[in-house]
Amino acid sequence: MVSSVHAVLATGSGIVIIRSCDDVITGRHWLAREYVWFLIPYMIYDSYAMYLCDWCRTRDQNRGPSLTLRSFLSRNRLMITHHAVILFVLVPVAQSLRGDLGDFFVGCIFMAELSTPFVSLGRVLIQLKQQHTLLYKVNGILTLATFFCCRILLFPFMYWSYGRQQGLSLLQVPFSIPFYCNIANAFLVAPQLYWFCLLCRKAVRLFDTPQAKKDG
């Protein structure tokens, strides 16, 4: 529930920022900076919540605190890295290093949270053992669609938006912006592609009926 509420607020903020910025470079909206202060405690909370969930699943194994922490970091290293990059890299960039430029792109990054409520609902339905229901399958489709649009197509959209304003084609944009911008975007989109592949594999298993397996 907390993750879903955060996702709704982040997505709403992103929409407001994007619609308010007539210029993708110099357009300004106060939410681009102020919402980040709400994002910081959420990321800290989410990391601690993941640790508590992991601890609850393994507490019967009578592990010590240090072993439990090491096991948690090992199993969730990609997600923990994701949260750490947001806190220690993206937050400083968003709050100070970018100066007064790029509110539009900050709003785009906020939009990436649109898929989170559907991911969360899927987890809840699994806990309630509702994987066989139509709701679970429809939610799976919505998860794939929103994840693909808002976490993968988001990056070509940002390049296209910049190119449209500068009179460049989409293919020309990567060669007309600083190299470090391309590197940063590559690092951001790489884990999204990995998670999307995992979602697709899960979707294939979900819709792969016993008859289909037999025919295969």
Tab-separated table of N, CA, C and O in Angstrom, residues 130-187:
chain	number	residue	atom	x	y	z
A	130	GLN	N	-4.358	-16.109	-5.265
A	130	GLN	CA	-5.347	-15.806	-6.296
A	130	GLN	C	-4.720	-15.816	-7.702
A	130	GLN	O	-5.215	-15.159	-8.605
A	131	GLN	N	-3.659	-16.605	-7.872
A	131	GLN	CA	-2.988	-16.630	-9.165
A	131	GLN	C	-3.864	-17.180	-10.287
A	131	GLN	O	-3.591	-16.938	-11.459
A	132	HIS	N	-4.902	-17.925	-9.940
A	132	HIS	CA	-5.762	-18.551	-10.950
A	132	HIS	C	-6.879	-17.628	-11.424
A	132	HIS	O	-7.609	-17.977	-12.347
A	133	THR	N	-7.017	-16.456	-10.822
A	133	THR	CA	-8.155	-15.592	-11.117
A	133	THR	C	-7.914	-14.723	-12.346
A	133	THR	O	-6.769	-14.475	-12.754
A	134	LEU	N	-9.020	-14.251	-12.922
A	134	LEU	CA	-8.940	-13.344	-14.063
A	134	LEU	C	-8.279	-12.027	-13.655
A	134	LEU	O	-7.530	-11.439	-14.442
A	135	LEU	N	-8.553	-11.567	-12.441
A	135	LEU	CA	-7.960	-10.322	-11.962
A	135	LEU	C	-6.440	-10.406	-11.994
A	135	LEU	O	-5.765	-9.443	-12.392
A	136	TYR	N	-5.889	-11.541	-11.592
A	136	TYR	CA	-4.434	-11.704	-11.576
A	136	TYR	C	-3.872	-11.632	-12.989
A	136	TYR	O	-2.832	-11.010	-13.225
A	137	LYS	N	-4.565	-12.239	-13.952
A	137	LYS	CA	-4.072	-12.223	-15.328
A	137	LYS	C	-4.183	-10.833	-15.951
A	137	LYS	O	-3.272	-10.374	-16.641
A	138	VAL	N	-5.312	-10.167	-15.702
A	138	VAL	CA	-5.470	-8.803	-16.223
A	138	VAL	C	-4.422	-7.885	-15.603
A	138	VAL	O	-3.808	-7.051	-16.293
A	139	ASN	N	-4.188	-8.041	-14.307
A	139	ASN	CA	-3.172	-7.221	-13.646
A	139	ASN	C	-1.789	-7.505	-14.215
A	139	ASN	O	-0.961	-6.589	-14.344
A	140	GLY	N	-1.524	-8.750	-14.578
A	140	GLY	CA	-0.240	-9.088	-15.179
A	140	GLY	C	-0.045	-8.379	-16.511
A	140	GLY	O	1.054	-7.888	-16.808
A	141	ILE	N	-1.107	-8.321	-17.320
A	141	ILE	CA	-1.026	-7.617	-18.603
A	141	ILE	C	-0.776	-6.130	-18.382
A	141	ILE	O	0.050	-5.511	-19.064
A	142	LEU	N	-1.486	-5.534	-17.426
A	142	LEU	CA	-1.309	-4.113	-17.127
A	142	LEU	C	0.094	-3.843	-16.576
A	142	LEU	O	0.686	-2.791	-16.864
A	143	THR	N	0.619	-4.782	-15.805
A	143	THR	CA	1.981	-4.630	-15.289
A	143	THR	C	2.988	-4.570	-16.429
A	143	THR	O	3.857	-3.690	-16.475
A	144	LEU	N	2.859	-5.512	-17.370
A	144	LEU	CA	3.760	-5.529	-18.526
A	144	LEU	C	3.638	-4.245	-19.352
A	144	LEU	O	4.642	-3.658	-19.755
A	145	ALA	N	2.395	-3.825	-19.602
A	145	ALA	CA	2.167	-2.657	-20.455
A	145	ALA	C	2.719	-1.385	-19.827
A	145	ALA	O	3.425	-0.606	-20.484
A	146	THR	N	2.405	-1.164	-18.548
A	146	THR	CA	2.875	0.059	-17.888
A	146	THR	C	4.382	0.028	-17.677
A	146	THR	O	5.053	1.058	-17.803
A	147	PHE	N	4.935	-1.139	-17.367
A	147	PHE	CA	6.383	-1.246	-17.177
A	147	PHE	C	7.109	-0.936	-18.477
A	147	PHE	O	8.085	-0.173	-18.495
A	148	PHE	N	6.622	-1.505	-19.574
A	148	PHE	CA	7.277	-1.281	-20.866
A	148	PHE	C	7.182	0.179	-21.293
A	148	PHE	O	8.170	0.765	-21.756
A	149	CYS	N	6.006	0.772	-21.114
A	149	CYS	CA	5.809	2.157	-21.558
A	149	CYS	C	6.557	3.152	-20.689
A	149	CYS	O	7.181	4.091	-21.207
A	150	CYS	N	6.494	2.973	-19.370
A	150	CYS	CA	6.987	4.000	-18.457
A	150	CYS	C	8.398	3.748	-17.924
A	150	CYS	O	8.962	4.621	-17.262
A	151	ARG	N	8.963	2.579	-18.193
A	151	ARG	CA	10.322	2.322	-17.723
A	151	ARG	C	11.306	2.011	-18.857
A	151	ARG	O	12.517	2.023	-18.636
A	152	ILE	N	10.777	1.695	-20.046
A	152	ILE	CA	11.660	1.392	-21.170
A	152	ILE	C	11.451	2.397	-22.306
A	152	ILE	O	12.390	3.071	-22.729
A	153	LEU	N	10.215	2.511	-22.789
A	153	LEU	CA	9.936	3.508	-23.825
A	153	LEU	C	10.133	4.931	-23.318
A	153	LEU	O	10.245	5.863	-24.114
A	154	LEU	N	10.162	5.091	-22.007
A	154	LEU	CA	10.394	6.411	-21.412
A	154	LEU	C	11.678	7.048	-21.930
A	154	LEU	O	11.721	8.258	-22.208
A	155	PHE	N	12.721	6.249	-22.108
A	155	PHE	CA	14.014	6.801	-22.511
A	155	PHE	C	14.015	7.264	-23.974
A	155	PHE	O	14.469	8.387	-24.258
A	156	PRO	N	13.510	6.453	-24.919
A	156	PRO	CA	13.356	7.001	-26.278
A	156	PRO	C	12.453	8.237	-26.322
A	156	PRO	O	12.684	9.149	-27.117
A	157	PHE	N	11.432	8.270	-25.436
A	157	PHE	CA	10.554	9.442	-25.403
A	157	PHE	C	11.322	10.692	-24.992
A	157	PHE	O	11.129	11.771	-25.566
A	158	MET	N	12.204	10.578	-24.016
A	158	MET	CA	12.983	11.735	-23.588
A	158	MET	C	13.908	12.197	-24.701
A	158	MET	O	14.059	13.404	-24.945
A	159	TYR	N	14.533	11.251	-25.400
A	159	TYR	CA	15.396	11.608	-26.529
A	159	TYR	C	14.575	12.267	-27.633
A	159	TYR	O	15.000	13.263	-28.237
A	160	TRP	N	13.395	11.713	-27.902
A	160	TRP	CA	12.540	12.270	-28.945
A	160	TRP	C	12.078	13.677	-28.590
A	160	TRP	O	12.041	14.565	-29.449
A	161	SER	N	11.726	13.895	-27.319
A	161	SER	CA	11.268	15.218	-26.885
A	161	SER	C	12.367	16.257	-27.058
A	161	SER	O	12.115	17.383	-27.506
A	162	TYR	N	13.587	15.879	-26.698
A	162	TYR	CA	14.714	16.802	-26.881
A	162	TYR	C	14.956	17.061	-28.368
A	162	TYR	O	15.163	18.202	-28.792
A	163	GLY	N	14.909	16.003	-29.175
A	163	GLY	CA	15.148	16.152	-30.605
A	163	GLY	C	14.096	17.007	-31.283
A	163	GLY	O	14.417	17.818	-32.169
A	164	ARG	N	12.845	16.844	-30.873
A	164	ARG	CA	11.775	17.644	-31.476
A	164	ARG	C	12.001	19.120	-31.226
A	164	ARG	O	11.784	19.961	-32.114
A	165	GLN	N	12.448	19.447	-30.015
A	165	GLN	CA	12.676	20.868	-29.697
A	165	GLN	C	13.900	21.421	-30.419
A	165	GLN	O	13.923	22.593	-30.812
A	166	GLN	N	14.913	20.579	-30.627
A	166	GLN	CA	16.150	21.037	-31.252
A	166	GLN	C	16.154	20.841	-32.762
A	166	GLN	O	17.148	21.183	-33.426
A	167	GLY	N	15.079	20.274	-33.305
A	167	GLY	CA	15.027	20.039	-34.739
A	167	GLY	C	15.885	18.870	-35.191
A	167	GLY	O	16.443	18.885	-36.292
A	168	LEU	N	16.016	17.850	-34.317
A	168	LEU	CA	16.831	16.683	-34.614
A	168	LEU	C	15.962	15.439	-34.686
A	168	LEU	O	14.915	15.359	-34.029
A	169	SER	N	16.409	14.474	-35.453
A	169	SER	CA	15.714	13.186	-35.466
A	169	SER	C	16.109	12.395	-34.231
A	169	SER	O	17.112	12.699	-33.563
A	170	LEU	N	15.337	11.361	-33.930
A	170	LEU	CA	15.627	10.532	-32.753
A	170	LEU	C	17.025	9.938	-32.826
A	170	LEU	O	17.736	9.868	-31.812
A	171	LEU	N	17.452	9.517	-34.013
A	171	LEU	CA	18.759	8.892	-34.173
A	171	LEU	C	19.905	9.896	-34.059
A	171	LEU	O	21.047	9.509	-33.754
A	172	GLN	N	19.618	11.151	-34.281
A	172	GLN	CA	20.664	12.182	-34.181
A	172	GLN	C	20.913	12.630	-32.747
A	172	GLN	O	22.009	13.112	-32.426
A	173	VAL	N	19.914	12.460	-31.891
A	173	VAL	CA	20.008	12.988	-30.526
A	173	VAL	C	21.188	12.409	-29.749
A	173	VAL	O	21.936	13.169	-29.106
A	174	PRO	N	21.421	11.084	-29.738
A	174	PRO	CA	22.546	10.564	-28.936
A	174	PRO	C	23.894	11.169	-29.308
A	174	PRO	O	24.801	11.222	-28.462
A	175	PHE	N	24.047	11.638	-30.550
A	175	PHE	CA	25.324	12.196	-30.996
A	175	PHE	C	25.410	13.705	-30.786
A	175	PHE	O	26.461	14.303	-31.053
A	176	SER	N	24.320	14.308	-30.303
A	176	SER	CA	24.308	15.757	-30.112
A	176	SER	C	24.232	16.163	-28.647
A	176	SER	O	24.188	17.349	-28.338
A	177	ILE	N	24.204	15.185	-27.756
A	177	ILE	CA	24.170	15.478	-26.321
A	177	ILE	C	25.469	14.981	-25.699
A	177	ILE	O	26.180	14.165	-26.297
A	178	PRO	N	25.822	15.464	-24.505
A	178	PRO	CA	27.062	15.003	-23.861
A	178	PRO	C	27.096	13.481	-23.706
A	178	PRO	O	26.073	12.856	-23.421
A	179	PHE	N	28.280	12.914	-23.873
A	179	PHE	CA	28.441	11.457	-23.823
A	179	PHE	C	27.986	10.893	-22.483
A	179	PHE	O	27.398	9.809	-22.415
A	180	TYR	N	28.245	11.634	-21.389
A	180	TYR	CA	27.879	11.117	-20.072
A	180	TYR	C	26.362	10.977	-19.911
A	180	TYR	O	25.904	10.158	-19.112
A	181	CYS	N	25.593	11.758	-20.680
A	181	CYS	CA	24.133	11.611	-20.626
A	181	CYS	C	23.716	10.254	-21.190
A	181	CYS	O	22.835	9.586	-20.630
A	182	ASN	N	24.339	9.846	-22.273
A	182	ASN	CA	24.047	8.536	-22.841
A	182	ASN	C	24.459	7.412	-21.889
A	182	ASN	O	23.740	6.421	-21.736
A	183	ILE	N	25.610	7.565	-21.253
A	183	ILE	CA	26.079	6.548	-20.311
A	183	ILE	C	25.122	6.439	-19.127
A	183	ILE	O	24.752	5.341	-18.702
A	184	ALA	N	24.696	7.594	-18.603
A	184	ALA	CA	23.774	7.596	-17.461
A	184	ALA	C	22.451	6.930	-17.820
A	184	ALA	O	21.918	6.122	-17.051
A	185	ASN	N	21.925	7.244	-18.992
A	185	ASN	CA	20.674	6.626	-19.422
A	185	ASN	C	20.825	5.126	-19.622
A	185	ASN	O	19.911	4.353	-19.329
A	186	ALA	N	21.991	4.704	-20.136
A	186	ALA	CA	22.241	3.274	-20.326
A	186	ALA	C	22.243	2.542	-18.990
A	186	ALA	O	21.667	1.448	-18.860
A	187	PHE	N	22.868	3.144	-17.973
A	187	PHE	CA	22.878	2.526	-16.646
A	187	PHE	C	21.483	2.480	-16.039
A	187	PHE	O	21.135	1.548	-15.314
